[in-house]
Coordinates of C-alpha atoms in Angstrom, one line a residue:
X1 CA 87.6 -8.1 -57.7
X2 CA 84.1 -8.5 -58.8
X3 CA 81.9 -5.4 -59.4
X4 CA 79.3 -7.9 -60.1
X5 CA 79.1 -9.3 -56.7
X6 CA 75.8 -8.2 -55.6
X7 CA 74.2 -7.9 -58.9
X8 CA 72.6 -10.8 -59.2
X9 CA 70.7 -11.3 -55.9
X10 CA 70.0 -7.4 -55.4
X11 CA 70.8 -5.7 -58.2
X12 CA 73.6 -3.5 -56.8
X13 CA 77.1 -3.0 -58.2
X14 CA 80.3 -1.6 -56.9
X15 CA 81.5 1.1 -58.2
X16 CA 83.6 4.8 -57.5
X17 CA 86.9 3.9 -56.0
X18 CA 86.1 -0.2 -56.5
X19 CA 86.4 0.8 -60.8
X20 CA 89.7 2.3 -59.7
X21 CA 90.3 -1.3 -57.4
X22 CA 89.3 -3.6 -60.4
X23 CA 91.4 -1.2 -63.1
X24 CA 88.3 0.3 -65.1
X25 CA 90.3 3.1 -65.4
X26 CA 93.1 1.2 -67.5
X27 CA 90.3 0.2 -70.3
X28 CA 88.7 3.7 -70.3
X29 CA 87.4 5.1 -73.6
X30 CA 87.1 8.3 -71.8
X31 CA 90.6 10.0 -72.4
X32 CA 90.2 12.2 -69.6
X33 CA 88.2 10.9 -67.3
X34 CA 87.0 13.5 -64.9
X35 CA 87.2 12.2 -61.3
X36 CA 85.3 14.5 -59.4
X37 CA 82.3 13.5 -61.7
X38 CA 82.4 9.2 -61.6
X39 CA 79.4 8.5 -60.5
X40 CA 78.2 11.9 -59.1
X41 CA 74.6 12.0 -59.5
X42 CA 72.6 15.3 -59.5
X43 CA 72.0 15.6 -56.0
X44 CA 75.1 14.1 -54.5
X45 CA 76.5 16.9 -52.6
X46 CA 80.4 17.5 -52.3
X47 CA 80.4 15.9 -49.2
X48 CA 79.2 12.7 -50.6
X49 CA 81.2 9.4 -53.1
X50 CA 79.0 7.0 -54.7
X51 CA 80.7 3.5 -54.2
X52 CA 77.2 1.5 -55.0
X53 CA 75.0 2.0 -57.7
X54 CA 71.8 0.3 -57.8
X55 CA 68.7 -0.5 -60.7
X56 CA 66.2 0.4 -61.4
X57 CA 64.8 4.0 -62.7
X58 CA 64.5 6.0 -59.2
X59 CA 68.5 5.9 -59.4
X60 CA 69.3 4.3 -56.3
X61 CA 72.9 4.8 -55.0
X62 CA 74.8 4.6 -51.9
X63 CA 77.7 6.3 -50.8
X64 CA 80.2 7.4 -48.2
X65 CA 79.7 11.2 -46.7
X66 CA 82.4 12.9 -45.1
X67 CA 82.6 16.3 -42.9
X68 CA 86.1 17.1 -44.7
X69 CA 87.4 15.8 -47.5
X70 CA 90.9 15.1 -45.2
X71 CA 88.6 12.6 -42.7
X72 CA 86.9 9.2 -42.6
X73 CA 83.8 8.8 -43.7
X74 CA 81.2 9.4 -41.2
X75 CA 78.4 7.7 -42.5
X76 CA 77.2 6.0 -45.6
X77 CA 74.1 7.1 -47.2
X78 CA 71.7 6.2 -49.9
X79 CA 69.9 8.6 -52.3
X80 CA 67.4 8.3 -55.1
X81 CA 68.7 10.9 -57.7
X82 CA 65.0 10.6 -59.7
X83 CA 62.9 11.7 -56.0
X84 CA 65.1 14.3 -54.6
X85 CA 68.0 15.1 -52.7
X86 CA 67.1 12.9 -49.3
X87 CA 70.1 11.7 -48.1
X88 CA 69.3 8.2 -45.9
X89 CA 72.1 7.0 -43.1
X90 CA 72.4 3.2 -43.8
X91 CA 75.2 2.6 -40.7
X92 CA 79.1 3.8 -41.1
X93 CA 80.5 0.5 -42.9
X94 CA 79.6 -1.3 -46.3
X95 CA 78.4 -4.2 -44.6
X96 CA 75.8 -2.5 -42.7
X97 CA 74.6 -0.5 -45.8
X98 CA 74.1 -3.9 -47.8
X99 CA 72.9 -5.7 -44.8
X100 CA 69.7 -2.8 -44.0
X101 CA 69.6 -2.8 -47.8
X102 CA 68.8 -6.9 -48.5
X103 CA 66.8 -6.4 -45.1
X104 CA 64.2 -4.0 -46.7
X105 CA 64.3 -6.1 -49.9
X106 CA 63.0 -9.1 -47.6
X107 CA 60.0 -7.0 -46.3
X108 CA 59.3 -5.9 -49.6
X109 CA 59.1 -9.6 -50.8
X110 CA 56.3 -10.2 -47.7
X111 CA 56.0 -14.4 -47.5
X112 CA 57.3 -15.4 -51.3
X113 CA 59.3 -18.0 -50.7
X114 CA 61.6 -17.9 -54.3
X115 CA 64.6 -16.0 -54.0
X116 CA 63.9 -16.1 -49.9
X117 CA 66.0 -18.4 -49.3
X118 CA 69.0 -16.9 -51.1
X119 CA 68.5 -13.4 -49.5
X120 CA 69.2 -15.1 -46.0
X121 CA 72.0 -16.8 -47.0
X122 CA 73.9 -13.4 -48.2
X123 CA 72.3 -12.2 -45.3
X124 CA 74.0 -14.3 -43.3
X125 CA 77.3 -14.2 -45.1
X126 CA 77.0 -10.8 -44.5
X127 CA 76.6 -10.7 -40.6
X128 CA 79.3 -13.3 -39.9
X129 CA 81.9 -11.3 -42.5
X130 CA 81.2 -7.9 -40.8
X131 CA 81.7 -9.8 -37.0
X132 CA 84.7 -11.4 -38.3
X133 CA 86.0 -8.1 -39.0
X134 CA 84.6 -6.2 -36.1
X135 CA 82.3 -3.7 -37.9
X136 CA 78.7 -3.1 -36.6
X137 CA 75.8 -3.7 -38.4
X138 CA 73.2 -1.0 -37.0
X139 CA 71.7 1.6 -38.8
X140 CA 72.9 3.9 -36.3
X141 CA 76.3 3.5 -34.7
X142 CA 77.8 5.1 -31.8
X143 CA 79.9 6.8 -33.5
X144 CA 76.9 8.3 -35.7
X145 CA 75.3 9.3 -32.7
X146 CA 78.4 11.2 -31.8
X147 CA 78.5 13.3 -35.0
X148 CA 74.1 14.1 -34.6
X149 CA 75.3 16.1 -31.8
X150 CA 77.8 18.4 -33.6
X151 CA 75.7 19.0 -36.3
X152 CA 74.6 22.4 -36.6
X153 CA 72.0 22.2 -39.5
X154 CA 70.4 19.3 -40.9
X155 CA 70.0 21.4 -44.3
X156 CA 67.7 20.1 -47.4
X157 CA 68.9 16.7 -47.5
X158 CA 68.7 15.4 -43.9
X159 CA 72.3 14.0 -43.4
X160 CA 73.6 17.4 -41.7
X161 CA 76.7 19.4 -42.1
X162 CA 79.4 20.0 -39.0
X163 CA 81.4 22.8 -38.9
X164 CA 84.1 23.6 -36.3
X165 CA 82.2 25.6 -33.2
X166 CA 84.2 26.9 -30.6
X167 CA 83.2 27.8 -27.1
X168 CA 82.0 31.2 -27.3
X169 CA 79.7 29.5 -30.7
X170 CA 81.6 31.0 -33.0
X171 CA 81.4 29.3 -36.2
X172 CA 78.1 28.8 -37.5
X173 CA 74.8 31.4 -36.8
X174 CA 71.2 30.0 -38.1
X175 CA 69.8 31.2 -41.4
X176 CA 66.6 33.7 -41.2
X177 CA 64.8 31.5 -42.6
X178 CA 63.2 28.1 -41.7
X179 CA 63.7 25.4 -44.0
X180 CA 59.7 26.0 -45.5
X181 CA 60.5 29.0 -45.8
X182 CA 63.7 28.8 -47.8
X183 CA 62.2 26.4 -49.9
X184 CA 58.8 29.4 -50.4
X185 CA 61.5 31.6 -51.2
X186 CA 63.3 29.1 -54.1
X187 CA 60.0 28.0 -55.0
X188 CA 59.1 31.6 -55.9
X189 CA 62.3 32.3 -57.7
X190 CA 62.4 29.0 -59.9
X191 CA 58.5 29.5 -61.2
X192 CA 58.5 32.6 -61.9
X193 CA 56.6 33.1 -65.2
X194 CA 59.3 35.7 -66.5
X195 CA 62.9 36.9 -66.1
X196 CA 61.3 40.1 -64.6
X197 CA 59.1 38.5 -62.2
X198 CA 62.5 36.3 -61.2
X199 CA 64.4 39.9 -60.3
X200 CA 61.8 40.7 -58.1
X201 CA 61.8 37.6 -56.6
X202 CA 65.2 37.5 -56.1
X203 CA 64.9 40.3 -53.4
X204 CA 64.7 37.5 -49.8
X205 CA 67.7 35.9 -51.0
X206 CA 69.5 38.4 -51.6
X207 CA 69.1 39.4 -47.9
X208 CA 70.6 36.6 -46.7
X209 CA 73.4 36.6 -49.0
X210 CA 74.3 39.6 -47.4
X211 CA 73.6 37.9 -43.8
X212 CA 76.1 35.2 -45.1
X213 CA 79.0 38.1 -45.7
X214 CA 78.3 39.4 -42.7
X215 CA 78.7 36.0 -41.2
X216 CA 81.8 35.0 -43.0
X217 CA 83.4 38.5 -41.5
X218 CA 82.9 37.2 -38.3
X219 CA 83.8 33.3 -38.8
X220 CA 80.5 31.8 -38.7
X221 CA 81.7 30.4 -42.0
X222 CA 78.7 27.5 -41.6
X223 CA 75.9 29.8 -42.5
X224 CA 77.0 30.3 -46.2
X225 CA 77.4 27.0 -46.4
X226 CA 74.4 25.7 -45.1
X227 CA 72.8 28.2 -47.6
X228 CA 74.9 26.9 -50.9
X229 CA 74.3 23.4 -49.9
X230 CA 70.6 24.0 -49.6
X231 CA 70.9 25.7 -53.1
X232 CA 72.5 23.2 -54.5
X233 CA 70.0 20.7 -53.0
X234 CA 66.7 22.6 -54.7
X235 CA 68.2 21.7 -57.8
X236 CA 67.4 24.3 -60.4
X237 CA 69.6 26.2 -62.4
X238 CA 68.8 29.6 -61.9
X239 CA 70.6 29.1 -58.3
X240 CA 73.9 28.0 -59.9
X241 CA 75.3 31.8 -60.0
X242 CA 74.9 32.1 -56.6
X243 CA 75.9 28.8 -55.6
X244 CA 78.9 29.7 -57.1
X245 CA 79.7 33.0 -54.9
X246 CA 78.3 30.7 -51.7
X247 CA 80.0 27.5 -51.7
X248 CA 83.7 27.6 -53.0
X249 CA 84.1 30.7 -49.9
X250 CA 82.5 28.5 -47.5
X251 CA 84.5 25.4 -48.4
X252 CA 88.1 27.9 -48.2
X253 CA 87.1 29.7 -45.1
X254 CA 86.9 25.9 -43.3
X255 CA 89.8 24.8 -45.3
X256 CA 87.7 22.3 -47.4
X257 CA 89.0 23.3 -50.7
X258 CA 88.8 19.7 -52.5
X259 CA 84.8 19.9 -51.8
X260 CA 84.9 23.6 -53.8
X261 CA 86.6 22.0 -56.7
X262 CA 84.5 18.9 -56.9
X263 CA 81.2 21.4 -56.7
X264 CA 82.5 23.4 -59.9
X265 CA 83.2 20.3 -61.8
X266 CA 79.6 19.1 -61.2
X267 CA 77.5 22.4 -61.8
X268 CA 79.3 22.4 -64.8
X269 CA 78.1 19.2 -65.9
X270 CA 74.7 18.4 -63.5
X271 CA 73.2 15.5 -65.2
X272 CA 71.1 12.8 -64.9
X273 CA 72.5 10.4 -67.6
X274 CA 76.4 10.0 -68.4
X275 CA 77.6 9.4 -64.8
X276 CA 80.1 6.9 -65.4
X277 CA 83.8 8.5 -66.2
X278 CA 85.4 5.3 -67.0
X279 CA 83.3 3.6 -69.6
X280 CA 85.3 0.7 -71.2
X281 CA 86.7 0.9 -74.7

């Protein structure tokens, strides 16, 4: 197995479960590797597996998201750790991902012909491969459509969270707060000038924290978690605490436990640098 494969002509390398395919983990100079953590940039929610990394300093990466960690990926999705925590769809198969990927790498390049003609030919490699093996190419497959209904938040990073909802909506009440005004209140919290200021600040949240008990009392478990995720996707630290009393609940309560686990291994170790468990001796 090549990691390498797509290096060259786009700069993107396989990598997550395609180390553990090509036996990284045999050569490791890491004597305990942390799973959870291989390749888990700083945004990458629980939900979400890096299986491509890309180059380049915005660090690109694409990976497969899942509703449960017991289920299928629903979707693959591409994030730029350095801009923020936007999660993209890029269709629900590798193929599709790299296809939409070389395809925006062709725009980019406008009429220059060098390299042109190489980029069709994987192109095309591609699109015969994925027919051959009956997976679709589009951005957004049937299937993905599906899920959009289901979801009941689209939270910070856009790729949405589904949480069982039964008929009489039990399962998931909205948050009293827009998005903007989530993101007012973090704002406020993470720049305040002093640790005074930031108690005082803290006062909104706290509200909903409550809300979120209240919630989980009543089995909307998806308001907590749409709250932790959205946390967790502002990025600063001062929210880790509360992240913590949010998200591990949530994942229990819908009997998500895996996702709780991976979220403690990575607040404990939120980096930019360092990703890769399974560096070679």
């Amino acid at each position: 197995l090549s990691l390498d494969a797509l290096k060259e002509i786009l700069g993107l390398k396989l990598v997550g479960p395609f180390d553990i395919l090509a036996e990284a983990h045999r050569n490791s100079a890491n004597p305990r590797p942390n799973y959870h953590l291989h390749w888990r940039f700083f945004y990458d929610p629980p939900e979400y597996q890096t299986v491509i990394q890309g180059s380049g300093e915005n660090l690109l990466h694409i990976g497969y998201y899942r509703d449960s960690p017991d289920s299928l990926p629903v979707f693959l999705g591409e994030n730029e750790a350095k801009k923020g925590c936007t999660i993209t769809q890029m269709g629900d198969n590798m193929f599709a991902a790299v296809h939409l990927f070389l395809g925006r790498k062709r725009k980019e390049r406008g009429g220059r012909k060098e390299g042109g003609r190489t980029l069709e030919n994987l192109g095309e490699e591609l699109r015969e491969r994925a027919e051959s093996l009956g997976f679709s190419l589009e951005q957004k497959t049937k299937g993905m459509k599906q899920r959009d209904k289901k979801v009941v938040t689209k939270t910070f990073h856009g790729a949405g969270l589904v949480v069982p909802v039964d008929q009489n909506d039990v399962g998931y009440r909205e948050l009293p707060e827009t998005d903007a005004g989530l993101k007012r209140v973090c704002k406020a919290i993470a720049e305040a000038r002093s640790d005074e200021d930031r108690m005082k600040t803290f006062g909104p949240l706290q509200e909903m924290i409550t809300f979120v008990q209240f919630a989980n009392d009543e089995c909307d478990y998806g308001m907590g978690l749409e709250l932790g995720i959205d946390l967790f996707c502002y990025g600063s630290h001062y929210f880790y605490k509360v992240i913590r009393q949010l998200l591990p609940m949530a994942y229990s309560l819908l009997k998500r436990g895996l996702f709780g686990e991976i979220l403690e291994a990575h607040l404990s170790s939120r980096s930019h640098a360092n990703l890769d468990q399974l560096t070679s001796a």
